[in-house]
Amino acid sequence: MKISMSSPDLNEADRQAVINVINTPILSMGQHTADFEKAFCEYTGAKYAISVNSGTAGLHLCVRAAGIGAGDLVITTPFSFVASTNALLFENAIPIFVDIDPRTGNINPELVAEAAKNIEKYLPRKGAEKHGDLKALLPVDVFGQPADMDALNQIAQERGLTVIEDSCEALGATYKGKQAGTLGNYGIFAFYPNKQITTGEGGVIITNNERDANFMRALRNQGRAPGDTWLQHTHLGYNYRIDEMSAALGASQMTRLDEILSKREQVAAWYEARLAEIPGVEIPFIATSTTRMSWFVYVIRFNPKINRDAIAKKLEARGIPVRPYFLPIHLQPYIVEKFGYQAGDFPVTEDLGKRGLAVPFSGVMTEAQVDYVCQIIREETRGQ
Ligand SMILES: *Cc1c(COP(=O)(O)O)cnc(C)c1O
């Protein structure tokens, strides 16, 4: 049985949407980009949506819009895809890592509060000799489960901090009934082919702030402000524009987002029923505040006595692709070089990083495929 790590959920209408665009001369900055953005405003209830060509670009524009610059401090999580931290480094801001909740893998609000109160104690060993003030929080909705945003927003409010919600893994998730991405000042979604919906490459920022929305629209388009001609550039900008083929694909995918999410929910339920019975395997924990999980990846954890990497090798050898999730950001080589982090600095993050394994997951998996994967996991963990 052929099993892939992930797979986009595309239908004939999605393919036709892309072909229709290629048959026109307008391949950038056209109606499809506007339609794609409108779909996000309608789905999330946000006032403004700004599409870009990656989630990383979206994060970067939020950092710029928040006025985060050289030496500024931003509290964020070391248990994430690197882009959430990199967006800060692009502006020479200093990420202040705090550890995570061991159940959800999301940033621990109690530690955020403690760090906000006593930031000097949370500075990295090096690379922060000259630093500015604490400016923002950058939580991540890890694996499609919203961070504890009420607690984080309260801290932000008390201290006048901006909140950038990295919802790149959580389109469609809800927190206490509210849409992921709408919970901070800015929310970012991403559409690489392993995400819930895909545009090939792409991202969307949502916000209710009109001035920031206009600024980010200008920045994504080489810094052209409203009224600028093609060769006038009010701001230092970027080419972060999404193209029309991608936007049309995204708009088509958005029309069946709920169907796409339901299919992923079903696959997760198939996994849960089978994996919950395997000794030594822990299934994902869903917090009560998560009123809807938007399954991005399906990450299991092994009992500490089981050697995750040895099992991963055996699964790969039997044709089951798997991936350790996440390798902690603070231990990535360039971060160690810049800030001097060491193993042991964030023990919960490191523990989950050692025990977590993403198994094949997508909305197009069949029950037979899930069955097959779980059977092999059962066999390879037996006697461990
Ligand atoms: C996917 C993802 C991003 C953005 O990824 P791109 O590949 O740039 O679209 C950002 N943050 C997190 C947590 C992600 O999972």
XYZ file of C-alpha atoms and ligand atoms in Angstrom:
399
model
C 0.000 0.000 0.000
C 1.406 3.398 -1.057
C 1.297 5.853 1.851
C 2.391 9.508 1.657
C 3.240 11.878 4.501
C 0.615 14.377 3.361
C -1.430 15.094 0.290
C -3.419 18.108 -0.919
C -7.183 17.669 -1.179
C -7.875 18.864 -4.735
C -10.886 18.281 -6.954
C -11.769 18.938 -10.591
C -13.188 22.396 -9.797
C -9.893 23.374 -8.121
C -7.914 22.288 -11.193
C -10.309 24.035 -13.556
C -10.017 27.260 -11.536
C -6.258 27.325 -12.190
C -6.652 26.490 -15.889
C -9.227 29.266 -16.315
C -6.709 31.824 -15.026
C -3.941 30.643 -17.334
C -6.292 31.251 -20.264
C -6.454 34.969 -19.386
C -3.702 37.617 -19.543
C -4.107 38.628 -15.876
C -1.753 36.454 -13.858
C -1.110 38.797 -10.918
C -3.064 41.385 -8.891
C -6.465 40.586 -10.383
C -9.951 39.602 -9.345
C -8.959 36.191 -7.934
C -6.676 37.772 -5.365
C -9.554 40.013 -4.269
C -11.976 37.059 -4.188
C -9.570 34.944 -2.139
C -9.207 37.744 0.411
C -12.965 38.256 0.562
C -13.417 34.568 1.360
C -11.199 35.025 4.431
C -13.105 38.066 5.660
C -16.357 36.139 5.288
C -15.088 32.957 6.910
C -13.299 34.521 9.885
C -15.311 37.706 10.311
C -12.118 39.784 10.143
C -12.464 43.208 8.520
C -9.354 42.968 6.331
C -7.505 40.131 4.644
C -4.184 40.589 2.839
C -2.984 37.705 0.712
C 0.744 37.092 0.299
C 2.978 34.471 -1.296
C 3.793 32.535 1.896
C 2.912 32.298 5.555
C 6.448 33.436 6.337
C 5.919 36.601 4.267
C 2.683 37.167 6.190
C 4.459 36.867 9.528
C 7.152 39.281 8.361
C 4.593 41.905 7.310
C 2.892 41.629 10.723
C 6.234 42.204 12.434
C 6.749 45.310 10.280
C 3.182 46.551 10.871
C 3.616 46.104 14.624
C 6.650 48.384 14.448
C 8.936 45.694 15.838
C 12.529 46.613 15.050
C 16.170 46.063 15.956
C 16.646 44.962 19.566
C 12.945 44.808 20.383
C 11.879 41.841 22.484
C 9.059 39.483 21.525
C 7.946 36.529 23.639
C 7.413 33.456 21.496
C 7.580 29.661 21.534
C 10.569 27.436 20.745
C 8.114 24.623 19.817
C 7.081 25.704 16.329
C 8.033 25.728 12.690
C 11.072 28.065 12.430
C 9.245 30.739 10.424
C 7.531 32.145 13.540
C 10.927 33.019 15.012
C 12.608 33.873 11.711
C 10.094 36.644 10.995
C 11.448 38.403 14.119
C 15.069 37.858 13.116
C 14.417 39.438 9.687
C 13.962 42.730 11.589
C 16.765 42.051 14.076
C 14.265 41.739 16.891
C 15.133 39.344 19.748
C 12.900 36.315 20.311
C 12.383 35.597 24.016
C 11.524 31.928 24.271
C 9.411 30.481 27.051
C 8.512 26.829 27.465
C 5.220 25.171 26.547
C 2.259 23.352 28.032
C 3.242 19.656 27.993
C -0.259 18.570 26.971
C -1.018 20.836 24.010
C 2.493 21.897 22.996
C 1.300 25.519 22.966
C 3.117 28.374 24.719
C 2.550 28.325 28.494
C 0.760 31.562 29.516
C 2.034 31.342 33.109
C 5.600 31.410 31.850
C 4.722 34.234 29.459
C 3.400 36.264 32.411
C 6.528 35.503 34.416
C 8.822 36.457 31.530
C 6.891 39.668 30.852
C 7.324 40.628 34.503
C 10.994 39.749 34.687
C 12.307 39.934 31.140
C 16.016 40.253 32.082
C 15.878 36.732 33.488
C 14.615 35.370 30.191
C 17.176 36.996 27.890
C 19.389 34.633 25.878
C 22.996 34.018 27.022
C 24.256 36.238 24.220
C 22.972 38.316 21.334
C 20.848 40.554 23.572
C 23.525 42.748 25.161
C 21.787 45.769 23.685
C 18.067 45.346 23.730
C 14.945 47.455 23.615
C 11.610 46.956 25.314
C 9.206 44.060 25.256
C 6.916 44.851 22.320
C 4.799 41.852 21.465
C 3.701 38.262 21.962
C 3.926 35.800 19.081
C 2.023 32.624 20.028
C 1.553 29.752 17.568
C -1.585 27.584 17.227
C 0.452 24.396 17.184
C -0.731 21.432 15.061
C -4.101 23.154 14.518
C -4.978 23.782 18.166
C -5.322 27.423 19.278
C -2.973 28.690 21.977
C -4.572 29.840 25.255
C -5.340 33.234 23.767
C -7.513 34.670 26.572
C -4.665 34.323 29.049
C -2.163 35.705 26.539
C -4.375 38.649 25.578
C -4.778 39.563 29.211
C -1.015 39.768 29.664
C -0.747 41.774 26.434
C -3.436 44.176 27.581
C -1.818 44.732 30.978
C 1.509 45.517 29.369
C 0.441 47.213 26.141
C 1.828 44.479 23.885
C 0.831 43.616 20.329
C -0.306 40.029 19.732
C 0.630 38.283 16.483
C -1.232 34.975 16.262
C 0.574 32.487 14.037
C -2.406 30.434 12.843
C -0.524 28.970 9.892
C -1.413 25.483 11.158
C -4.918 26.259 12.365
C -7.239 27.557 9.634
C -10.798 26.809 10.762
C -9.947 25.935 14.364
C -11.993 27.649 17.055
C -11.065 28.754 20.566
C -14.065 29.120 22.893
C -16.160 29.392 19.740
C -13.983 32.066 18.119
C -11.995 31.613 14.906
C -8.261 31.009 15.152
C -6.397 33.942 13.644
C -8.929 36.493 14.934
C -7.739 36.331 18.534
C -4.801 38.750 18.455
C -4.064 41.979 16.587
C -3.060 40.001 13.494
C -3.558 36.393 12.410
C -1.610 34.579 9.705
C -2.579 31.511 7.654
C -0.392 29.511 5.272
C -1.116 27.310 2.249
C 1.901 25.132 1.522
C 0.625 21.788 0.133
C 0.614 20.045 3.525
C -1.695 22.657 5.103
C -5.465 22.302 5.387
C -6.011 24.185 2.112
C -3.298 24.854 -0.426
C -2.384 27.424 -3.059
C 0.949 25.733 -3.825
C 2.661 28.564 -1.977
C 0.719 31.312 -0.249
C -0.508 32.986 2.890
C -3.130 35.376 4.222
C -3.000 37.940 7.029
C -6.218 38.992 8.762
C -6.686 42.064 10.948
C -9.344 44.558 11.974
C -6.942 47.499 11.797
C -7.439 49.484 8.590
C -4.212 51.472 8.791
C -2.128 48.334 9.303
C -3.995 46.541 6.513
C -3.185 49.368 4.090
C 0.430 49.410 5.217
C 0.804 45.649 4.730
C -0.859 45.882 1.292
C 1.729 48.494 0.353
C 4.646 46.473 1.732
C 3.684 43.289 -0.124
C 3.644 45.320 -3.346
C 7.189 46.787 -3.288
C 6.166 49.524 -0.860
C 3.690 51.204 -3.230
C 1.219 53.208 -1.128
C -2.254 54.073 -2.464
C -1.735 56.729 -5.142
C 1.843 55.657 -5.945
C 2.521 54.855 -9.596
C 4.302 51.634 -10.623
C 7.701 53.295 -10.098
C 6.905 55.247 -6.948
C 7.621 53.517 -3.636
C 6.641 55.275 -0.425
C 8.004 52.493 1.817
C 10.764 49.897 1.822
C 8.705 47.001 0.516
C 8.920 43.464 -0.811
C 7.490 41.381 -3.558
C 5.216 39.271 -1.381
C 2.317 39.237 -3.873
C 0.382 36.033 -4.466
C -0.209 35.202 -8.151
C -3.644 34.771 -9.688
C -3.311 31.006 -10.303
C -2.603 30.458 -6.614
C -5.337 32.829 -5.502
C -7.904 31.140 -7.782
C -6.923 27.744 -6.392
C -7.228 29.109 -2.855
C -10.621 30.682 -3.527
C -11.854 27.382 -4.936
C -10.512 25.496 -1.912
C -12.178 27.978 0.458
C -15.616 27.203 -1.003
C -15.296 23.690 0.450
C -13.227 24.407 3.539
C -15.749 22.841 5.888
C -15.842 19.645 3.832
C -12.027 19.580 3.748
C -11.797 20.038 7.531
C -14.478 17.395 8.178
C -12.575 14.839 6.113
C -9.437 15.559 8.141
C -11.469 15.227 11.345
C -12.643 11.801 10.188
C -9.083 10.637 9.470
C -7.982 11.870 12.915
C -10.876 9.937 14.494
C -9.817 6.756 12.669
C -6.300 7.216 14.004
C -7.484 7.946 17.533
C -9.648 4.804 17.721
C -6.749 2.571 16.706
C -3.755 4.281 18.329
C -5.389 4.803 21.727
C -5.142 1.044 22.251
C -1.443 0.691 21.493
C 0.692 0.556 24.661
C 3.413 3.211 24.738
C 1.661 5.475 22.221
C -0.023 8.721 23.319
C -2.608 10.377 21.080
C -3.022 14.175 20.787
C -4.556 16.037 23.745
C -7.330 18.505 22.963
C -7.881 21.309 25.497
C -11.445 22.171 26.554
C -10.912 25.694 25.159
C -10.438 24.128 21.708
C -14.026 24.103 20.484
C -12.885 22.930 17.062
C -9.573 21.327 16.273
C -8.363 21.963 12.731
C -6.159 18.934 12.139
C -2.904 19.976 10.469
C -0.650 17.025 11.233
C -1.299 13.995 13.403
C 1.505 13.830 15.956
C 1.724 10.914 18.350
C 4.076 10.712 21.318
C 5.929 7.660 22.461
C 6.439 6.646 26.054
C 9.871 7.967 27.200
C 11.160 4.373 27.379
C 10.603 3.882 23.660
C 13.336 5.045 21.277
C 11.392 7.258 18.882
C 14.166 7.477 16.307
C 14.624 3.710 16.172
C 10.876 3.229 15.630
C 10.849 5.982 12.990
C 13.582 4.147 11.064
C 11.659 0.890 11.191
C 8.457 2.557 10.008
C 10.288 4.249 7.119
C 11.837 0.910 6.167
C 8.345 -0.533 5.929
C 7.110 2.250 3.656
C 5.458 4.439 6.296
C 6.807 8.000 6.009
C 7.054 9.740 9.399
C 8.604 12.958 10.704
C 9.850 14.073 14.118
C 7.793 17.167 15.113
C 9.205 19.704 16.014
C 12.961 19.936 16.334
C 13.140 22.768 18.905
C 13.880 26.197 17.410
C 16.306 27.179 20.173
C 18.564 24.259 19.204
C 18.722 24.976 15.468
C 22.375 25.683 14.594
C 21.978 29.337 13.543
C 19.942 30.128 16.682
C 22.544 28.475 18.932
C 25.260 30.491 17.184
C 23.386 33.778 17.589
C 21.908 33.402 21.067
C 23.922 30.653 22.768
C 21.058 28.353 23.745
C 21.895 24.916 25.114
C 20.151 21.595 25.493
C 18.136 21.706 28.717
C 17.083 25.357 28.366
C 13.449 24.474 27.516
C 12.912 20.968 28.858
C 9.233 20.530 27.933
C 9.869 21.609 24.333
C 12.867 19.298 24.133
C 10.954 16.391 25.643
C 8.096 16.711 23.134
C 10.661 17.205 20.384
C 12.220 13.856 21.319
C 8.992 11.882 21.732
C 6.737 13.308 19.016
C 6.290 11.699 15.618
C 3.990 12.910 12.846
C 2.407 9.985 11.042
C 1.001 10.109 7.495
C -1.992 12.437 7.486
C -4.317 14.108 4.980
C -8.000 14.458 4.251
C -7.713 12.064 1.316
C -6.458 9.102 3.360
C -8.766 6.092 3.399
C -9.727 4.110 6.472
C -7.829 1.141 5.005
C -4.659 3.251 4.807
C -5.042 4.430 8.405
C -5.635 0.833 9.434
C -2.474 -0.279 7.652
C -0.327 2.479 9.221
C -1.647 1.683 12.701
C -1.096 -2.048 12.224
C 2.574 -1.432 11.404
C 2.966 0.975 14.341
C 1.475 -1.711 16.586
C 3.899 -4.328 15.283
C 6.974 -2.126 15.528
C 6.244 -0.883 19.061
C 5.427 -4.351 20.387
C 7.865 -5.494 23.035
C 9.453 -2.019 23.342
C 3.576 26.507 7.706
C 3.898 27.438 8.797
C 4.308 28.758 8.542
C 4.444 29.373 7.172
O 4.989 28.573 6.235
P 5.224 28.964 4.713
O 5.886 27.747 4.193
O 6.083 30.171 4.680
O 3.907 29.246 4.065
C 4.531 29.583 9.629
N 4.394 29.150 10.898
C 4.020 27.882 11.167
C 3.863 27.478 12.596
C 3.779 26.980 10.132
O 3.440 25.724 10.415
